[in-house]
Amino acid sequence: MNELGLIHCYTGDGKGKTTSSIGLIIRALGHHYKIGFIQFLKGISYYGELFFLYNLYPDVIFYHFGKDCPKSSLIRQGFEKCDSSCRACFIDFKNPSYEDLEHVKLAFEKAKEISKIVDILVLDEINLVLRYNMLPMKEFLDFINEKPKNLEIILTGRDAPKEVIEISDYVSEIKMIKHPFYKGISGRRGIEY
């Protein structure tokens, strides 16, 4: 009996929302569920957890929609460090570019498409997309209301709108107490990416 069909929301200003969704994916893969993972606002870049899943579980359906870092290949190989100053990866949420909005539109279309063939669907960073009206809330809620009955959905990203919290069955807020960024330590390979 398939008991899936609930909605999870991982939000907050702390580190680990995407990583938490990947932890759930690993658990689900142990039970042979089919997984879809859509990343909004992120190019393929250099996320170690995704490379791990690519290599071990090629059947996980991954799509990335966003500008990519021009140094991503060097960062991935350990020759450069992400210093978070890359303007190519920056999104002005109050005034998103046409390119950013197109990436969101393509990501959402792909999410609707693969929602019909997977058991669990992660919509990574969707909370930010919705918070800043890069996707109309009505369109998103229509998708949720029309989703397959047994599709489990995981929504990640800081600043989850109240509508997302209301429709979710699980809501976890990951709160930042301290972060080395405030000591001037930038993202580290294998830890932040």
PDB file of C-alpha atoms in Angstrom:
ATOM      1  CA  MET A   1       0.000   0.000   0.000  1.00  0.00           C
ATOM      2  CA  ASN A   2       1.425   3.377  -0.995  1.00  0.00           C
ATOM      3  CA  GLU A   3       1.123   5.682   1.996  1.00  0.00           C
ATOM      4  CA  LEU A   4       2.712   8.674   0.321  1.00  0.00           C
ATOM      5  CA  GLY A   5       0.969  11.932  -0.499  1.00  0.00           C
ATOM      6  CA  LEU A   6       1.950  14.471   2.166  1.00  0.00           C
ATOM      7  CA  ILE A   7       3.743  17.809   1.844  1.00  0.00           C
ATOM      8  CA  HIS A   8       6.942  18.775   3.689  1.00  0.00           C
ATOM      9  CA  CYS A   9       8.302  22.294   4.090  1.00  0.00           C
ATOM     10  CA  TYR A  10      11.907  22.939   5.179  1.00  0.00           C
ATOM     11  CA  THR A  11      12.396  26.649   5.780  1.00  0.00           C
ATOM     12  CA  GLY A  12      14.314  29.108   7.949  1.00  0.00           C
ATOM     13  CA  ASP A  13      17.564  31.040   7.807  1.00  0.00           C
ATOM     14  CA  GLY A  14      19.784  28.160   8.949  1.00  0.00           C
ATOM     15  CA  LYS A  15      22.033  25.864   6.931  1.00  0.00           C
ATOM     16  CA  GLY A  16      20.681  22.492   5.849  1.00  0.00           C
ATOM     17  CA  LYS A  17      17.296  22.768   4.112  1.00  0.00           C
ATOM     18  CA  THR A  18      18.399  21.190   0.834  1.00  0.00           C
ATOM     19  CA  THR A  19      20.601  18.761   2.737  1.00  0.00           C
ATOM     20  CA  SER A  20      17.598  17.672   4.825  1.00  0.00           C
ATOM     21  CA  SER A  21      15.618  16.953   1.686  1.00  0.00           C
ATOM     22  CA  ILE A  22      18.493  14.845   0.377  1.00  0.00           C
ATOM     23  CA  GLY A  23      18.545  12.892   3.641  1.00  0.00           C
ATOM     24  CA  LEU A  24      14.899  12.032   3.097  1.00  0.00           C
ATOM     25  CA  ILE A  25      15.671  11.061  -0.505  1.00  0.00           C
ATOM     26  CA  ILE A  26      18.370   8.637   0.658  1.00  0.00           C
ATOM     27  CA  ARG A  27      15.899   7.040   3.063  1.00  0.00           C
ATOM     28  CA  ALA A  28      13.276   6.754   0.305  1.00  0.00           C
ATOM     29  CA  LEU A  29      15.774   5.251  -2.141  1.00  0.00           C
ATOM     30  CA  GLY A  30      16.317   2.493   0.404  1.00  0.00           C
ATOM     31  CA  HIS A  31      12.641   1.608  -0.158  1.00  0.00           C
ATOM     32  CA  HIS A  32      12.931   1.847  -3.974  1.00  0.00           C
ATOM     33  CA  TYR A  33      10.841   4.993  -4.417  1.00  0.00           C
ATOM     34  CA  LYS A  34      11.238   6.956  -7.644  1.00  0.00           C
ATOM     35  CA  ILE A  35      12.591  10.441  -6.942  1.00  0.00           C
ATOM     36  CA  GLY A  36      12.354  13.754  -8.810  1.00  0.00           C
ATOM     37  CA  PHE A  37      14.463  16.744  -7.776  1.00  0.00           C
ATOM     38  CA  ILE A  38      13.935  20.185  -9.298  1.00  0.00           C
ATOM     39  CA  GLN A  39      16.260  22.994  -8.284  1.00  0.00           C
ATOM     40  CA  PHE A  40      14.921  26.502  -8.737  1.00  0.00           C
ATOM     41  CA  LEU A  41      17.376  29.423  -8.854  1.00  0.00           C
ATOM     42  CA  LYS A  42      20.468  27.175  -8.958  1.00  0.00           C
ATOM     43  CA  GLY A  43      22.636  26.146 -11.868  1.00  0.00           C
ATOM     44  CA  ILE A  44      24.350  22.764 -11.719  1.00  0.00           C
ATOM     45  CA  SER A  45      27.441  24.388 -10.183  1.00  0.00           C
ATOM     46  CA  TYR A  46      29.285  22.316  -7.606  1.00  0.00           C
ATOM     47  CA  TYR A  47      26.923  20.809  -5.014  1.00  0.00           C
ATOM     48  CA  GLY A  48      28.668  17.706  -3.636  1.00  0.00           C
ATOM     49  CA  GLU A  49      25.518  15.976  -2.402  1.00  0.00           C
ATOM     50  CA  LEU A  50      24.051  16.047  -5.886  1.00  0.00           C
ATOM     51  CA  PHE A  51      27.203  14.601  -7.463  1.00  0.00           C
ATOM     52  CA  PHE A  52      27.037  11.809  -4.888  1.00  0.00           C
ATOM     53  CA  LEU A  53      23.466  10.983  -5.846  1.00  0.00           C
ATOM     54  CA  TYR A  54      24.210  11.254  -9.581  1.00  0.00           C
ATOM     55  CA  ASN A  55      26.991   8.696  -9.241  1.00  0.00           C
ATOM     56  CA  LEU A  56      25.193   6.222  -6.972  1.00  0.00           C
ATOM     57  CA  TYR A  57      21.600   6.647  -8.133  1.00  0.00           C
ATOM     58  CA  PRO A  58      21.435   7.598 -11.811  1.00  0.00           C
ATOM     59  CA  ASP A  59      17.678   6.911 -11.814  1.00  0.00           C
ATOM     60  CA  VAL A  60      16.990   9.954  -9.618  1.00  0.00           C
ATOM     61  CA  ILE A  61      15.573  12.586 -11.979  1.00  0.00           C
ATOM     62  CA  PHE A  62      17.462  15.879 -11.480  1.00  0.00           C
ATOM     63  CA  TYR A  63      16.915  19.204 -13.162  1.00  0.00           C
ATOM     64  CA  HIS A  64      18.640  22.479 -12.340  1.00  0.00           C
ATOM     65  CA  PHE A  65      17.258  25.829 -13.443  1.00  0.00           C
ATOM     66  CA  GLY A  66      19.259  28.948 -12.778  1.00  0.00           C
ATOM     67  CA  LYS A  67      22.367  30.844 -13.709  1.00  0.00           C
ATOM     68  CA  ASP A  68      25.518  28.882 -13.178  1.00  0.00           C
ATOM     69  CA  CYS A  69      28.748  30.100 -11.674  1.00  0.00           C
ATOM     70  CA  PRO A  70      31.383  30.736 -14.357  1.00  0.00           C
ATOM     71  CA  LYS A  71      34.009  29.266 -11.997  1.00  0.00           C
ATOM     72  CA  SER A  72      31.941  26.157 -11.169  1.00  0.00           C
ATOM     73  CA  SER A  73      34.232  23.709 -12.966  1.00  0.00           C
ATOM     74  CA  LEU A  74      37.295  25.005 -11.112  1.00  0.00           C
ATOM     75  CA  ILE A  75      35.433  25.059  -7.792  1.00  0.00           C
ATOM     76  CA  ARG A  76      34.148  21.511  -8.326  1.00  0.00           C
ATOM     77  CA  GLN A  77      37.731  20.309  -8.893  1.00  0.00           C
ATOM     78  CA  GLY A  78      39.067  22.181  -5.850  1.00  0.00           C
ATOM     79  CA  PHE A  79      41.181  24.729  -7.767  1.00  0.00           C
ATOM     80  CA  GLU A  80      39.002  27.710  -6.773  1.00  0.00           C
ATOM     81  CA  LYS A  81      36.889  28.569  -3.760  1.00  0.00           C
ATOM     82  CA  CYS A  82      33.372  29.934  -3.828  1.00  0.00           C
ATOM     83  CA  ASP A  83      33.679  33.412  -2.349  1.00  0.00           C
ATOM     84  CA  SER A  84      29.960  34.251  -2.697  1.00  0.00           C
ATOM     85  CA  SER A  85      30.793  37.380  -4.683  1.00  0.00           C
ATOM     86  CA  CYS A  86      29.932  35.996  -8.100  1.00  0.00           C
ATOM     87  CA  ARG A  87      27.573  38.503  -9.722  1.00  0.00           C
ATOM     88  CA  ALA A  88      26.520  35.934 -12.343  1.00  0.00           C
ATOM     89  CA  CYS A  89      24.836  33.857  -9.624  1.00  0.00           C
ATOM     90  CA  PHE A  90      23.222  36.823  -7.830  1.00  0.00           C
ATOM     91  CA  ILE A  91      19.444  37.206  -8.029  1.00  0.00           C
ATOM     92  CA  ASP A  92      17.782  40.521  -7.224  1.00  0.00           C
ATOM     93  CA  PHE A  93      14.600  39.098  -5.733  1.00  0.00           C
ATOM     94  CA  LYS A  94      12.846  42.468  -5.654  1.00  0.00           C
ATOM     95  CA  ASN A  95      13.564  42.971  -9.347  1.00  0.00           C
ATOM     96  CA  PRO A  96      14.361  39.566 -10.938  1.00  0.00           C
ATOM     97  CA  SER A  97      15.764  39.509 -14.436  1.00  0.00           C
ATOM     98  CA  TYR A  98      13.882  38.136 -17.406  1.00  0.00           C
ATOM     99  CA  GLU A  99      16.368  35.235 -17.439  1.00  0.00           C
ATOM    100  CA  ASP A 100      15.643  34.412 -13.780  1.00  0.00           C
ATOM    101  CA  LEU A 101      11.891  34.442 -14.415  1.00  0.00           C
ATOM    102  CA  GLU A 102      12.323  32.204 -17.476  1.00  0.00           C
ATOM    103  CA  HIS A 103      14.335  29.719 -15.416  1.00  0.00           C
ATOM    104  CA  VAL A 104      11.534  29.630 -12.821  1.00  0.00           C
ATOM    105  CA  LYS A 105       8.915  29.083 -15.514  1.00  0.00           C
ATOM    106  CA  LEU A 106      10.896  26.212 -17.082  1.00  0.00           C
ATOM    107  CA  ALA A 107      11.527  24.630 -13.661  1.00  0.00           C
ATOM    108  CA  PHE A 108       7.852  24.725 -12.762  1.00  0.00           C
ATOM    109  CA  GLU A 109       6.818  23.207 -16.100  1.00  0.00           C
ATOM    110  CA  LYS A 110       9.332  20.399 -15.586  1.00  0.00           C
ATOM    111  CA  ALA A 111       8.051  19.852 -12.016  1.00  0.00           C
ATOM    112  CA  LYS A 112       4.499  19.455 -13.317  1.00  0.00           C
ATOM    113  CA  GLU A 113       5.696  17.040 -15.982  1.00  0.00           C
ATOM    114  CA  ILE A 114       7.710  14.723 -13.732  1.00  0.00           C
ATOM    115  CA  SER A 115       5.163  14.843 -10.883  1.00  0.00           C
ATOM    116  CA  LYS A 116       3.216  12.246 -12.866  1.00  0.00           C
ATOM    117  CA  ILE A 117       6.038   9.677 -12.892  1.00  0.00           C
ATOM    118  CA  VAL A 118       7.744   9.941  -9.477  1.00  0.00           C
ATOM    119  CA  ASP A 119       6.779   9.016  -5.921  1.00  0.00           C
ATOM    120  CA  ILE A 120       8.616  11.884  -4.213  1.00  0.00           C
ATOM    121  CA  LEU A 121       9.250  15.308  -5.713  1.00  0.00           C
ATOM    122  CA  VAL A 122      11.632  17.863  -4.201  1.00  0.00           C
ATOM    123  CA  LEU A 123      11.088  21.490  -5.211  1.00  0.00           C
ATOM    124  CA  ASP A 124      14.329  23.002  -3.961  1.00  0.00           C
ATOM    125  CA  GLU A 125      14.204  26.768  -3.258  1.00  0.00           C
ATOM    126  CA  ILE A 126      10.533  27.017  -4.252  1.00  0.00           C
ATOM    127  CA  ASN A 127       9.813  28.961  -1.051  1.00  0.00           C
ATOM    128  CA  LEU A 128      11.983  31.869  -2.219  1.00  0.00           C
ATOM    129  CA  VAL A 129      10.391  31.740  -5.665  1.00  0.00           C
ATOM    130  CA  LEU A 130       6.939  32.037  -4.098  1.00  0.00           C
ATOM    131  CA  ARG A 131       7.968  34.567  -1.446  1.00  0.00           C
ATOM    132  CA  TYR A 132       9.154  36.969  -4.148  1.00  0.00           C
ATOM    133  CA  ASN A 133       6.264  36.325  -6.551  1.00  0.00           C
ATOM    134  CA  MET A 134       8.483  34.843  -9.243  1.00  0.00           C
ATOM    135  CA  LEU A 135       5.700  32.277  -9.696  1.00  0.00           C
ATOM    136  CA  PRO A 136       2.065  33.187  -9.013  1.00  0.00           C
ATOM    137  CA  MET A 137       0.882  31.598  -5.765  1.00  0.00           C
ATOM    138  CA  LYS A 138      -2.416  30.576  -7.390  1.00  0.00           C
ATOM    139  CA  GLU A 139      -0.578  28.632 -10.068  1.00  0.00           C
ATOM    140  CA  PHE A 140       1.466  26.831  -7.407  1.00  0.00           C
ATOM    141  CA  LEU A 141      -1.587  26.059  -5.238  1.00  0.00           C
ATOM    142  CA  ASP A 142      -3.449  24.727  -8.287  1.00  0.00           C
ATOM    143  CA  PHE A 143      -0.522  22.373  -8.898  1.00  0.00           C
ATOM    144  CA  ILE A 144      -0.632  21.183  -5.273  1.00  0.00           C
ATOM    145  CA  ASN A 145      -4.410  20.680  -5.385  1.00  0.00           C
ATOM    146  CA  GLU A 146      -4.184  18.706  -8.644  1.00  0.00           C
ATOM    147  CA  LYS A 147      -1.111  16.627  -7.790  1.00  0.00           C
ATOM    148  CA  PRO A 148      -1.348  12.842  -7.912  1.00  0.00           C
ATOM    149  CA  LYS A 149      -2.848  11.555  -4.660  1.00  0.00           C
ATOM    150  CA  ASN A 150       0.232   9.513  -3.691  1.00  0.00           C
ATOM    151  CA  LEU A 151       2.868  12.089  -4.630  1.00  0.00           C
ATOM    152  CA  GLU A 152       4.954  13.195  -1.640  1.00  0.00           C
ATOM    153  CA  ILE A 153       6.308  16.736  -2.107  1.00  0.00           C
ATOM    154  CA  ILE A 154       9.217  18.429  -0.325  1.00  0.00           C
ATOM    155  CA  LEU A 155       9.424  22.229  -0.499  1.00  0.00           C
ATOM    156  CA  THR A 156      12.652  23.938   0.555  1.00  0.00           C
ATOM    157  CA  GLY A 157      13.954  27.467   0.939  1.00  0.00           C
ATOM    158  CA  ARG A 158      13.986  30.259   3.455  1.00  0.00           C
ATOM    159  CA  ASP A 159      11.024  32.592   3.945  1.00  0.00           C
ATOM    160  CA  ALA A 160       8.232  30.100   3.237  1.00  0.00           C
ATOM    161  CA  PRO A 161       5.028  32.070   2.608  1.00  0.00           C
ATOM    162  CA  LYS A 162       2.106  31.488   4.985  1.00  0.00           C
ATOM    163  CA  GLU A 163       0.181  29.716   2.209  1.00  0.00           C
ATOM    164  CA  VAL A 164       2.970  27.122   1.930  1.00  0.00           C
ATOM    165  CA  ILE A 165       3.019  26.594   5.683  1.00  0.00           C
ATOM    166  CA  GLU A 166      -0.769  26.174   5.716  1.00  0.00           C
ATOM    167  CA  ILE A 167      -0.826  23.475   3.007  1.00  0.00           C
ATOM    168  CA  SER A 168       2.151  21.548   4.412  1.00  0.00           C
ATOM    169  CA  ASP A 169       1.767  18.508   6.648  1.00  0.00           C
ATOM    170  CA  TYR A 170       5.341  18.785   7.975  1.00  0.00           C
ATOM    171  CA  VAL A 171       6.955  22.165   8.595  1.00  0.00           C
ATOM    172  CA  SER A 172      10.513  22.324   9.902  1.00  0.00           C
ATOM    173  CA  GLU A 173      12.209  25.638  10.553  1.00  0.00           C
ATOM    174  CA  ILE A 174      15.980  25.456  10.454  1.00  0.00           C
ATOM    175  CA  LYS A 175      17.160  28.379  12.539  1.00  0.00           C
ATOM    176  CA  MET A 176      20.607  29.904  12.383  1.00  0.00           C
ATOM    177  CA  ILE A 177      22.140  30.469  15.792  1.00  0.00           C
ATOM    178  CA  LYS A 178      25.713  30.993  14.550  1.00  0.00           C
ATOM    179  CA  HIS A 179      27.378  30.757  11.161  1.00  0.00           C
ATOM    180  CA  PRO A 180      31.089  31.114  10.259  1.00  0.00           C
ATOM    181  CA  PHE A 181      30.114  33.433   7.395  1.00  0.00           C
ATOM    182  CA  TYR A 182      29.849  36.198  10.002  1.00  0.00           C
ATOM    183  CA  LYS A 183      33.496  35.571  10.944  1.00  0.00           C
ATOM    184  CA  GLY A 184      34.484  36.113   7.324  1.00  0.00           C
ATOM    185  CA  ILE A 185      34.712  32.395   6.481  1.00  0.00           C
ATOM    186  CA  SER A 186      33.221  31.771   3.056  1.00  0.00           C
ATOM    187  CA  GLY A 187      31.515  28.574   1.852  1.00  0.00           C
ATOM    188  CA  ARG A 188      33.750  25.526   2.101  1.00  0.00           C
ATOM    189  CA  ARG A 189      33.943  22.624  -0.349  1.00  0.00           C
ATOM    190  CA  GLY A 190      32.326  19.519   1.114  1.00  0.00           C
ATOM    191  CA  ILE A 191      30.613  21.491   3.904  1.00  0.00           C
ATOM    192  CA  GLU A 192      28.518  24.261   2.309  1.00  0.00           C
ATOM    193  CA  TYR A 193      28.619  22.876  -1.233  1.00  0.00           C
TER     194      TYR A 193
END
